[in-house]
Amino acid sequence: MLRMTLNPRSTLVQQVISQLSEQIQAGEWPVGAKIPTEPRLVELLGVGRNTVREAVRALTHAGVLECVQGSGTYVRSTDELTGVVARKFGAAEVGHTIEVRRALEVEAARLAALRRTPEDLDRLDAALTARDAAWATGDTDIFVEADADLHVAVVAAAHNPMLAELYASVGAAIRASVAAAVGPAMRAGTHIDHGRLVAAVRDGDADRAAHEAGRFLEPPTRE
Amino acid sequence: MLRMTLNPRSTLVQQVISQLSEQIQAGEWPVGAKIPTEPRLVELLGVGRNTVREAVRALTHAGVLECVQGSGTYVRSTDELTGVVARKFGAAEVGHTIEVRRALEVEAARLAALRRTPEDLDRLDAALTARDAAWATGDTDIFVEADADLHVAVVAAAHNPMLAELYASVGAAIRASVAAAVGPAMRAGTHIDHGRLVAAVRDGDADRAAHEAGRFLEPPTRE
DNA sequence: CAGCCTAGAATCATGGGACGATTTATGGTG
DNA sequence: CACCATAAATCGTCCCATGATTCTAGGCTG
């Protein structure tokens, strides 16, 4: 049993939570995998069963784990931000979610224009090509996914992990709640040429990149 | 004891978590207040102590509650997003946090210009006046707070609760981690006239409002 | 032999009790 | 009044027992 000798700073449960989080973060138990059973964790961590249960329950509420009675406990996500955002904004209006996405994407495009590396440009080109190919297939699902990939690539090129994680969480929230309703809408605005955004990023023109990014999500009109 | 007859959808612990969250959200136990002791909650909710403890632990990990051994359990925040953001981005670089703030503020300014009500304008004027007054005092702490109030007012005028909550969470994260370090920096950029932002919002000029909002946080230069 | 169905095992959910650790309140003593 | 020791209150950890649910293996039936 690997005792937690270091960091006597906090309670045992907190230490167990940290330990489990780190092992999940490290990929020891990938998403979808089953973590050891409660009695097994008890002997692995050298703590009582209640302690294990409280830690598991905390991570379950955070969206990281999922317990299935009679089966086991599984890893649902490596990131608890997504779960919280989904729980908090799951019932949010689609329009509000779109506006938040727009806020993040515009700033991301501006930063991407300033910081993109050659690797970023390669990835952007690949995503743009894949998006065009997906468009050609006429399959809405495939296209929506390819479109999302391109936007994710833009955000990644901004080299701001905080921005990227927030964007991913918001994206997951919108997808979880109203994927079907948004699909057609996104498709309608599809004729906008994403190539101009990529070109602006390549040129390092921050203002133009931001402007192009903002065009994808229709600026709201006065109510 | 108020049995939870409705919503037999999930586990007991989840129901207790929801129950506690709702009562906290409803203001029954304000922030800083002590919630009933574990034995008291047991008889109030009609569940076992382990169930209560697991629910409390989940909310503790989420940043909503805080347990102090020997004293009691207290309400730390009504919003778990802030806690998660702080835990996840507490060690983030200040520059990255600023960029996220900028993203949210610029879009908020744009939306505020389109949606502001007369009440919003009154609040903006008041915040602007208070900010100028705070500036005149020369007290950095007071000024920083007044400055933050103005920006919060702008975000509130956007009438997008999701945007507002994200902004508040990010703001709390930056304040918790490096309040001291940011204070002087904000003060340095202070000479920028916030009155022009408020004026743009009043005029309903979205592009100008967005541009003015973006000026406060220096656009990053190429690395 | 294939398919279904039941009995058992495995696993999590809940409840209860006990003791230690820490904080707070209480009361005594100088 | 100030200080300190004791007691009470409260959370932290652990253990055990039982119920509910899911999975699995084996047998039964056609």
JSON list of N, CA, C and O in Angstrom, two decimals, chain B residues 62-106:
[
{"chain": "B", "resi": 62, "resn": "ALA", "atom": "N", "xyz": [-16.52, 20.71, -4.09]},
{"chain": "B", "resi": 62, "resn": "ALA", "atom": "CA", "xyz": [-16.97, 21.64, -5.13]},
{"chain": "B", "resi": 62, "resn": "ALA", "atom": "C", "xyz": [-16.76, 23.09, -4.71]},
{"chain": "B", "resi": 62, "resn": "ALA", "atom": "O", "xyz": [-17.00, 23.99, -5.51]},
{"chain": "B", "resi": 63, "resn": "GLY", "atom": "N", "xyz": [-16.35, 23.30, -3.46]},
{"chain": "B", "resi": 63, "resn": "GLY", "atom": "CA", "xyz": [-16.09, 24.66, -3.02]},
{"chain": "B", "resi": 63, "resn": "GLY", "atom": "C", "xyz": [-17.30, 25.36, -2.44]},
{"chain": "B", "resi": 63, "resn": "GLY", "atom": "O", "xyz": [-17.24, 26.54, -2.13]},
{"chain": "B", "resi": 64, "resn": "VAL", "atom": "N", "xyz": [-18.40, 24.64, -2.30]},
{"chain": "B", "resi": 64, "resn": "VAL", "atom": "CA", "xyz": [-19.61, 25.26, -1.78]},
{"chain": "B", "resi": 64, "resn": "VAL", "atom": "C", "xyz": [-19.58, 25.30, -0.25]},
{"chain": "B", "resi": 64, "resn": "VAL", "atom": "O", "xyz": [-19.98, 26.28, 0.35]},
{"chain": "B", "resi": 65, "resn": "LEU", "atom": "N", "xyz": [-19.11, 24.21, 0.35]},
{"chain": "B", "resi": 65, "resn": "LEU", "atom": "CA", "xyz": [-19.06, 24.14, 1.80]},
{"chain": "B", "resi": 65, "resn": "LEU", "atom": "C", "xyz": [-17.61, 24.07, 2.27]},
{"chain": "B", "resi": 65, "resn": "LEU", "atom": "O", "xyz": [-16.68, 23.84, 1.49]},
{"chain": "B", "resi": 66, "resn": "GLU", "atom": "N", "xyz": [-17.45, 24.26, 3.56]},
{"chain": "B", "resi": 66, "resn": "GLU", "atom": "CA", "xyz": [-16.14, 24.14, 4.16]},
{"chain": "B", "resi": 66, "resn": "GLU", "atom": "C", "xyz": [-16.32, 23.56, 5.55]},
{"chain": "B", "resi": 66, "resn": "GLU", "atom": "O", "xyz": [-17.07, 24.10, 6.36]},
{"chain": "B", "resi": 67, "resn": "CYS", "atom": "N", "xyz": [-15.63, 22.45, 5.81]},
{"chain": "B", "resi": 67, "resn": "CYS", "atom": "CA", "xyz": [-15.78, 21.80, 7.10]},
{"chain": "B", "resi": 67, "resn": "CYS", "atom": "C", "xyz": [-14.60, 22.17, 7.99]},
{"chain": "B", "resi": 67, "resn": "CYS", "atom": "O", "xyz": [-13.45, 22.15, 7.56]},
{"chain": "B", "resi": 68, "resn": "VAL", "atom": "N", "xyz": [-14.89, 22.50, 9.22]},
{"chain": "B", "resi": 68, "resn": "VAL", "atom": "CA", "xyz": [-13.86, 22.79, 10.21]},
{"chain": "B", "resi": 68, "resn": "VAL", "atom": "C", "xyz": [-14.07, 21.84, 11.39]},
{"chain": "B", "resi": 68, "resn": "VAL", "atom": "O", "xyz": [-15.10, 21.92, 12.08]},
{"chain": "B", "resi": 69, "resn": "GLN", "atom": "N", "xyz": [-13.12, 20.97, 11.57]},
{"chain": "B", "resi": 69, "resn": "GLN", "atom": "CA", "xyz": [-13.25, 19.98, 12.62]},
{"chain": "B", "resi": 69, "resn": "GLN", "atom": "C", "xyz": [-13.34, 20.68, 13.98]},
{"chain": "B", "resi": 69, "resn": "GLN", "atom": "O", "xyz": [-12.54, 21.57, 14.26]},
{"chain": "B", "resi": 70, "resn": "GLY", "atom": "N", "xyz": [-14.28, 20.25, 14.76]},
{"chain": "B", "resi": 70, "resn": "GLY", "atom": "CA", "xyz": [-14.44, 20.81, 16.08]},
{"chain": "B", "resi": 70, "resn": "GLY", "atom": "C", "xyz": [-15.32, 22.05, 16.11]},
{"chain": "B", "resi": 70, "resn": "GLY", "atom": "O", "xyz": [-15.75, 22.48, 17.18]},
{"chain": "B", "resi": 71, "resn": "SER", "atom": "N", "xyz": [-15.56, 22.64, 14.94]},
{"chain": "B", "resi": 71, "resn": "SER", "atom": "CA", "xyz": [-16.35, 23.86, 14.90]},
{"chain": "B", "resi": 71, "resn": "SER", "atom": "C", "xyz": [-17.69, 23.65, 14.19]},
{"chain": "B", "resi": 71, "resn": "SER", "atom": "O", "xyz": [-18.75, 23.86, 14.77]},
{"chain": "B", "resi": 72, "resn": "GLY", "atom": "N", "xyz": [-17.63, 23.23, 12.95]},
{"chain": "B", "resi": 72, "resn": "GLY", "atom": "CA", "xyz": [-18.87, 23.05, 12.20]},
{"chain": "B", "resi": 72, "resn": "GLY", "atom": "C", "xyz": [-18.62, 23.12, 10.70]},
{"chain": "B", "resi": 72, "resn": "GLY", "atom": "O", "xyz": [-17.47, 23.17, 10.25]},
{"chain": "B", "resi": 73, "resn": "THR", "atom": "N", "xyz": [-19.67, 23.14, 9.94]},
{"chain": "B", "resi": 73, "resn": "THR", "atom": "CA", "xyz": [-19.58, 23.22, 8.48]},
{"chain": "B", "resi": 73, "resn": "THR", "atom": "C", "xyz": [-20.20, 24.54, 8.04]},
{"chain": "B", "resi": 73, "resn": "THR", "atom": "O", "xyz": [-21.31, 24.87, 8.46]},
{"chain": "B", "resi": 74, "resn": "TYR", "atom": "N", "xyz": [-19.48, 25.24, 7.21]},
{"chain": "B", "resi": 74, "resn": "TYR", "atom": "CA", "xyz": [-19.90, 26.59, 6.83]},
{"chain": "B", "resi": 74, "resn": "TYR", "atom": "C", "xyz": [-20.08, 26.70, 5.32]},
{"chain": "B", "resi": 74, "resn": "TYR", "atom": "O", "xyz": [-19.46, 25.95, 4.55]},
{"chain": "B", "resi": 75, "resn": "VAL", "atom": "N", "xyz": [-20.92, 27.65, 4.93]},
{"chain": "B", "resi": 75, "resn": "VAL", "atom": "CA", "xyz": [-21.13, 27.92, 3.51]},
{"chain": "B", "resi": 75, "resn": "VAL", "atom": "C", "xyz": [-20.01, 28.83, 3.03]},
{"chain": "B", "resi": 75, "resn": "VAL", "atom": "O", "xyz": [-19.78, 29.90, 3.60]},
{"chain": "B", "resi": 76, "resn": "ARG", "atom": "N", "xyz": [-19.31, 28.36, 2.01]},
{"chain": "B", "resi": 76, "resn": "ARG", "atom": "CA", "xyz": [-18.19, 29.15, 1.51]},
{"chain": "B", "resi": 76, "resn": "ARG", "atom": "C", "xyz": [-18.59, 29.96, 0.28]},
{"chain": "B", "resi": 76, "resn": "ARG", "atom": "O", "xyz": [-18.10, 31.06, 0.05]},
{"chain": "B", "resi": 77, "resn": "SER", "atom": "N", "xyz": [-19.42, 29.40, -0.55]},
{"chain": "B", "resi": 77, "resn": "SER", "atom": "CA", "xyz": [-19.83, 30.07, -1.78]},
{"chain": "B", "resi": 77, "resn": "SER", "atom": "C", "xyz": [-21.13, 29.45, -2.26]},
{"chain": "B", "resi": 77, "resn": "SER", "atom": "O", "xyz": [-21.42, 28.29, -1.98]},
{"chain": "B", "resi": 78, "resn": "THR", "atom": "N", "xyz": [-21.92, 30.23, -2.94]},
{"chain": "B", "resi": 78, "resn": "THR", "atom": "CA", "xyz": [-23.17, 29.69, -3.47]},
{"chain": "B", "resi": 78, "resn": "THR", "atom": "C", "xyz": [-22.96, 29.11, -4.87]},
{"chain": "B", "resi": 78, "resn": "THR", "atom": "O", "xyz": [-23.88, 28.57, -5.46]},
{"chain": "B", "resi": 79, "resn": "ASP", "atom": "N", "xyz": [-21.77, 29.24, -5.35]},
{"chain": "B", "resi": 79, "resn": "ASP", "atom": "CA", "xyz": [-21.53, 28.89, -6.76]},
{"chain": "B", "resi": 79, "resn": "ASP", "atom": "C", "xyz": [-20.32, 27.98, -6.84]},
{"chain": "B", "resi": 79, "resn": "ASP", "atom": "O", "xyz": [-19.23, 28.35, -6.41]},
{"chain": "B", "resi": 80, "resn": "GLU", "atom": "N", "xyz": [-20.50, 26.80, -7.38]},
{"chain": "B", "resi": 80, "resn": "GLU", "atom": "CA", "xyz": [-19.39, 25.86, -7.42]},
{"chain": "B", "resi": 80, "resn": "GLU", "atom": "C", "xyz": [-18.49, 26.08, -8.63]},
{"chain": "B", "resi": 80, "resn": "GLU", "atom": "O", "xyz": [-17.38, 25.57, -8.68]},
{"chain": "B", "resi": 81, "resn": "LEU", "atom": "N", "xyz": [-18.96, 26.86, -9.61]},
{"chain": "B", "resi": 81, "resn": "LEU", "atom": "CA", "xyz": [-18.10, 27.13, -10.76]},
{"chain": "B", "resi": 81, "resn": "LEU", "atom": "C", "xyz": [-16.85, 27.88, -10.33]},
{"chain": "B", "resi": 81, "resn": "LEU", "atom": "O", "xyz": [-15.74, 27.56, -10.75]},
{"chain": "B", "resi": 82, "resn": "THR", "atom": "N", "xyz": [-17.04, 28.85, -9.46]},
{"chain": "B", "resi": 82, "resn": "THR", "atom": "CA", "xyz": [-15.91, 29.64, -9.00]},
{"chain": "B", "resi": 82, "resn": "THR", "atom": "C", "xyz": [-14.85, 28.76, -8.36]},
{"chain": "B", "resi": 82, "resn": "THR", "atom": "O", "xyz": [-13.66, 28.91, -8.62]},
{"chain": "B", "resi": 83, "resn": "GLY", "atom": "N", "xyz": [-15.30, 27.84, -7.51]},
{"chain": "B", "resi": 83, "resn": "GLY", "atom": "CA", "xyz": [-14.34, 26.96, -6.84]},
{"chain": "B", "resi": 83, "resn": "GLY", "atom": "C", "xyz": [-13.56, 26.11, -7.82]},
{"chain": "B", "resi": 83, "resn": "GLY", "atom": "O", "xyz": [-12.34, 25.98, -7.70]},
{"chain": "B", "resi": 84, "resn": "VAL", "atom": "N", "xyz": [-14.25, 25.55, -8.79]},
{"chain": "B", "resi": 84, "resn": "VAL", "atom": "CA", "xyz": [-13.57, 24.69, -9.75]},
{"chain": "B", "resi": 84, "resn": "VAL", "atom": "C", "xyz": [-12.59, 25.51, -10.59]},
{"chain": "B", "resi": 84, "resn": "VAL", "atom": "O", "xyz": [-11.45, 25.09, -10.81]},
{"chain": "B", "resi": 85, "resn": "VAL", "atom": "N", "xyz": [-13.03, 26.68, -11.03]},
{"chain": "B", "resi": 85, "resn": "VAL", "atom": "CA", "xyz": [-12.15, 27.52, -11.84]},
{"chain": "B", "resi": 85, "resn": "VAL", "atom": "C", "xyz": [-10.91, 27.91, -11.04]},
{"chain": "B", "resi": 85, "resn": "VAL", "atom": "O", "xyz": [-9.79, 27.86, -11.54]},
{"chain": "B", "resi": 86, "resn": "ALA", "atom": "N", "xyz": [-11.13, 28.26, -9.78]},
{"chain": "B", "resi": 86, "resn": "ALA", "atom": "CA", "xyz": [-10.00, 28.67, -8.94]},
{"chain": "B", "resi": 86, "resn": "ALA", "atom": "C", "xyz": [-9.04, 27.51, -8.76]},
{"chain": "B", "resi": 86, "resn": "ALA", "atom": "O", "xyz": [-7.82, 27.67, -8.84]},
{"chain": "B", "resi": 87, "resn": "ARG", "atom": "N", "xyz": [-9.56, 26.31, -8.52]},
{"chain": "B", "resi": 87, "resn": "ARG", "atom": "CA", "xyz": [-8.69, 25.15, -8.30]},
{"chain": "B", "resi": 87, "resn": "ARG", "atom": "C", "xyz": [-7.94, 24.80, -9.57]},
{"chain": "B", "resi": 87, "resn": "ARG", "atom": "O", "xyz": [-6.78, 24.44, -9.55]},
{"chain": "B", "resi": 88, "resn": "LYS", "atom": "N", "xyz": [-8.64, 24.94, -10.69]},
{"chain": "B", "resi": 88, "resn": "LYS", "atom": "CA", "xyz": [-8.04, 24.51, -11.95]},
{"chain": "B", "resi": 88, "resn": "LYS", "atom": "C", "xyz": [-7.06, 25.54, -12.50]},
{"chain": "B", "resi": 88, "resn": "LYS", "atom": "O", "xyz": [-6.03, 25.19, -13.06]},
{"chain": "B", "resi": 89, "resn": "PHE", "atom": "N", "xyz": [-7.41, 26.81, -12.31]},
{"chain": "B", "resi": 89, "resn": "PHE", "atom": "CA", "xyz": [-6.58, 27.86, -12.90]},
{"chain": "B", "resi": 89, "resn": "PHE", "atom": "C", "xyz": [-5.87, 28.71, -11.86]},
{"chain": "B", "resi": 89, "resn": "PHE", "atom": "O", "xyz": [-5.33, 29.76, -12.18]},
{"chain": "B", "resi": 90, "resn": "GLY", "atom": "N", "xyz": [-5.88, 28.23, -10.64]},
{"chain": "B", "resi": 90, "resn": "GLY", "atom": "CA", "xyz": [-5.22, 29.00, -9.60]},
{"chain": "B", "resi": 90, "resn": "GLY", "atom": "C", "xyz": [-3.74, 29.20, -9.90]},
{"chain": "B", "resi": 90, "resn": "GLY", "atom": "O", "xyz": [-3.17, 30.23, -9.59]},
{"chain": "B", "resi": 91, "resn": "ALA", "atom": "N", "xyz": [-3.13, 28.19, -10.54]},
{"chain": "B", "resi": 91, "resn": "ALA", "atom": "CA", "xyz": [-1.71, 28.27, -10.84]},
{"chain": "B", "resi": 91, "resn": "ALA", "atom": "C", "xyz": [-1.45, 28.75, -12.27]},
{"chain": "B", "resi": 91, "resn": "ALA", "atom": "O", "xyz": [-0.33, 28.72, -12.74]},
{"chain": "B", "resi": 92, "resn": "ALA", "atom": "N", "xyz": [-2.52, 29.20, -12.94]},
{"chain": "B", "resi": 92, "resn": "ALA", "atom": "CA", "xyz": [-2.36, 29.65, -14.32]},
{"chain": "B", "resi": 92, "resn": "ALA", "atom": "C", "xyz": [-1.55, 30.94, -14.35]},
{"chain": "B", "resi": 92, "resn": "ALA", "atom": "O", "xyz": [-1.53, 31.71, -13.39]},
{"chain": "B", "resi": 93, "resn": "GLU", "atom": "N", "xyz": [-0.89, 31.17, -15.47]},
{"chain": "B", "resi": 93, "resn": "GLU", "atom": "CA", "xyz": [-0.14, 32.41, -15.61]},
{"chain": "B", "resi": 93, "resn": "GLU", "atom": "C", "xyz": [-1.10, 33.59, -15.65]},
{"chain": "B", "resi": 93, "resn": "GLU", "atom": "O", "xyz": [-2.19, 33.50, -16.20]},
{"chain": "B", "resi": 94, "resn": "VAL", "atom": "N", "xyz": [-0.68, 34.68, -15.08]},
{"chain": "B", "resi": 94, "resn": "VAL", "atom": "CA", "xyz": [-1.54, 35.86, -15.02]},
{"chain": "B", "resi": 94, "resn": "VAL", "atom": "C", "xyz": [-1.91, 36.31, -16.42]},
{"chain": "B", "resi": 94, "resn": "VAL", "atom": "O", "xyz": [-3.04, 36.69, -16.69]},
{"chain": "B", "resi": 95, "resn": "GLY", "atom": "N", "xyz": [-0.94, 36.26, -17.32]},
{"chain": "B", "resi": 95, "resn": "GLY", "atom": "CA", "xyz": [-1.20, 36.70, -18.69]},
{"chain": "B", "resi": 95, "resn": "GLY", "atom": "C", "xyz": [-2.35, 35.95, -19.32]},
{"chain": "B", "resi": 95, "resn": "GLY", "atom": "O", "xyz": [-3.19, 36.53, -20.00]},
{"chain": "B", "resi": 96, "resn": "HIS", "atom": "N", "xyz": [-2.40, 34.67, -19.09]},
{"chain": "B", "resi": 96, "resn": "HIS", "atom": "CA", "xyz": [-3.47, 33.87, -19.67]},
{"chain": "B", "resi": 96, "resn": "HIS", "atom": "C", "xyz": [-4.82, 34.27, -19.09]},
{"chain": "B", "resi": 96, "resn": "HIS", "atom": "O", "xyz": [-5.83, 34.33, -19.80]},
{"chain": "B", "resi": 97, "resn": "THR", "atom": "N", "xyz": [-4.82, 34.54, -17.79]},
{"chain": "B", "resi": 97, "resn": "THR", "atom": "CA", "xyz": [-6.08, 34.94, -17.16]},
{"chain": "B", "resi": 97, "resn": "THR", "atom": "C", "xyz": [-6.55, 36.27, -17.73]},
{"chain": "B", "resi": 97, "resn": "THR", "atom": "O", "xyz": [-7.73, 36.46, -18.01]},
{"chain": "B", "resi": 98, "resn": "ILE", "atom": "N", "xyz": [-5.61, 37.17, -17.91]},
{"chain": "B", "resi": 98, "resn": "ILE", "atom": "CA", "xyz": [-5.96, 38.49, -18.47]},
{"chain": "B", "resi": 98, "resn": "ILE", "atom": "C", "xyz": [-6.59, 38.32, -19.84]},
{"chain": "B", "resi": 98, "resn": "ILE", "atom": "O", "xyz": [-7.58, 38.98, -20.17]},
{"chain": "B", "resi": 99, "resn": "GLU", "atom": "N", "xyz": [-6.03, 37.43, -20.63]},
{"chain": "B", "resi": 99, "resn": "GLU", "atom": "CA", "xyz": [-6.55, 37.24, -21.99]},
{"chain": "B", "resi": 99, "resn": "GLU", "atom": "C", "xyz": [-7.98, 36.71, -21.96]},
{"chain": "B", "resi": 99, "resn": "GLU", "atom": "O", "xyz": [-8.82, 37.11, -22.78]},
{"chain": "B", "resi": 100, "resn": "VAL", "atom": "N", "xyz": [-8.24, 35.81, -21.03]},
{"chain": "B", "resi": 100, "resn": "VAL", "atom": "CA", "xyz": [-9.61, 35.28, -20.91]},
{"chain": "B", "resi": 100, "resn": "VAL", "atom": "C", "xyz": [-10.55, 36.39, -20.48]},
{"chain": "B", "resi": 100, "resn": "VAL", "atom": "O", "xyz": [-11.65, 36.54, -21.02]},
{"chain": "B", "resi": 101, "resn": "ARG", "atom": "N", "xyz": [-10.11, 37.18, -19.53]},
{"chain": "B", "resi": 101, "resn": "ARG", "atom": "CA", "xyz": [-10.93, 38.31, -19.09]},
{"chain": "B", "resi": 101, "resn": "ARG", "atom": "C", "xyz": [-11.23, 39.24, -20.26]},
{"chain": "B", "resi": 101, "resn": "ARG", "atom": "O", "xyz": [-12.36, 39.69, -20.46]},
{"chain": "B", "resi": 102, "resn": "ARG", "atom": "N", "xyz": [-10.20, 39.50, -21.03]},
{"chain": "B", "resi": 102, "resn": "ARG", "atom": "CA", "xyz": [-10.36, 40.39, -22.18]},
{"chain": "B", "resi": 102, "resn": "ARG", "atom": "C", "xyz": [-11.40, 39.83, -23.15]},
{"chain": "B", "resi": 102, "resn": "ARG", "atom": "O", "xyz": [-12.26, 40.55, -23.66]},
{"chain": "B", "resi": 103, "resn": "ALA", "atom": "N", "xyz": [-11.31, 38.53, -23.39]},
{"chain": "B", "resi": 103, "resn": "ALA", "atom": "CA", "xyz": [-12.26, 37.90, -24.31]},
{"chain": "B", "resi": 103, "resn": "ALA", "atom": "C", "xyz": [-13.70, 38.13, -23.84]},
{"chain": "B", "resi": 103, "resn": "ALA", "atom": "O", "xyz": [-14.57, 38.54, -24.62]},
{"chain": "B", "resi": 104, "resn": "LEU", "atom": "N", "xyz": [-13.92, 37.89, -22.56]},
{"chain": "B", "resi": 104, "resn": "LEU", "atom": "CA", "xyz": [-15.28, 38.00, -22.03]},
{"chain": "B", "resi": 104, "resn": "LEU", "atom": "C", "xyz": [-15.73, 39.46, -21.99]},
{"chain": "B", "resi": 104, "resn": "LEU", "atom": "O", "xyz": [-16.89, 39.78, -22.30]},
{"chain": "B", "resi": 105, "resn": "GLU", "atom": "N", "xyz": [-14.81, 40.35, -21.63]},
{"chain": "B", "resi": 105, "resn": "GLU", "atom": "CA", "xyz": [-15.20, 41.75, -21.49]},
{"chain": "B", "resi": 105, "resn": "GLU", "atom": "C", "xyz": [-15.53, 42.41, -22.82]},
{"chain": "B", "resi": 105, "resn": "GLU", "atom": "O", "xyz": [-16.45, 43.21, -22.92]},
{"chain": "B", "resi": 106, "resn": "VAL", "atom": "N", "xyz": [-14.77, 42.05, -23.83]},
{"chain": "B", "resi": 106, "resn": "VAL", "atom": "CA", "xyz": [-15.00, 42.67, -25.14]},
{"chain": "B", "resi": 106, "resn": "VAL", "atom": "C", "xyz": [-16.36, 42.27, -25.68]},
{"chain": "B", "resi": 106, "resn": "VAL", "atom": "O", "xyz": [-17.15, 43.10, -26.14]}
]
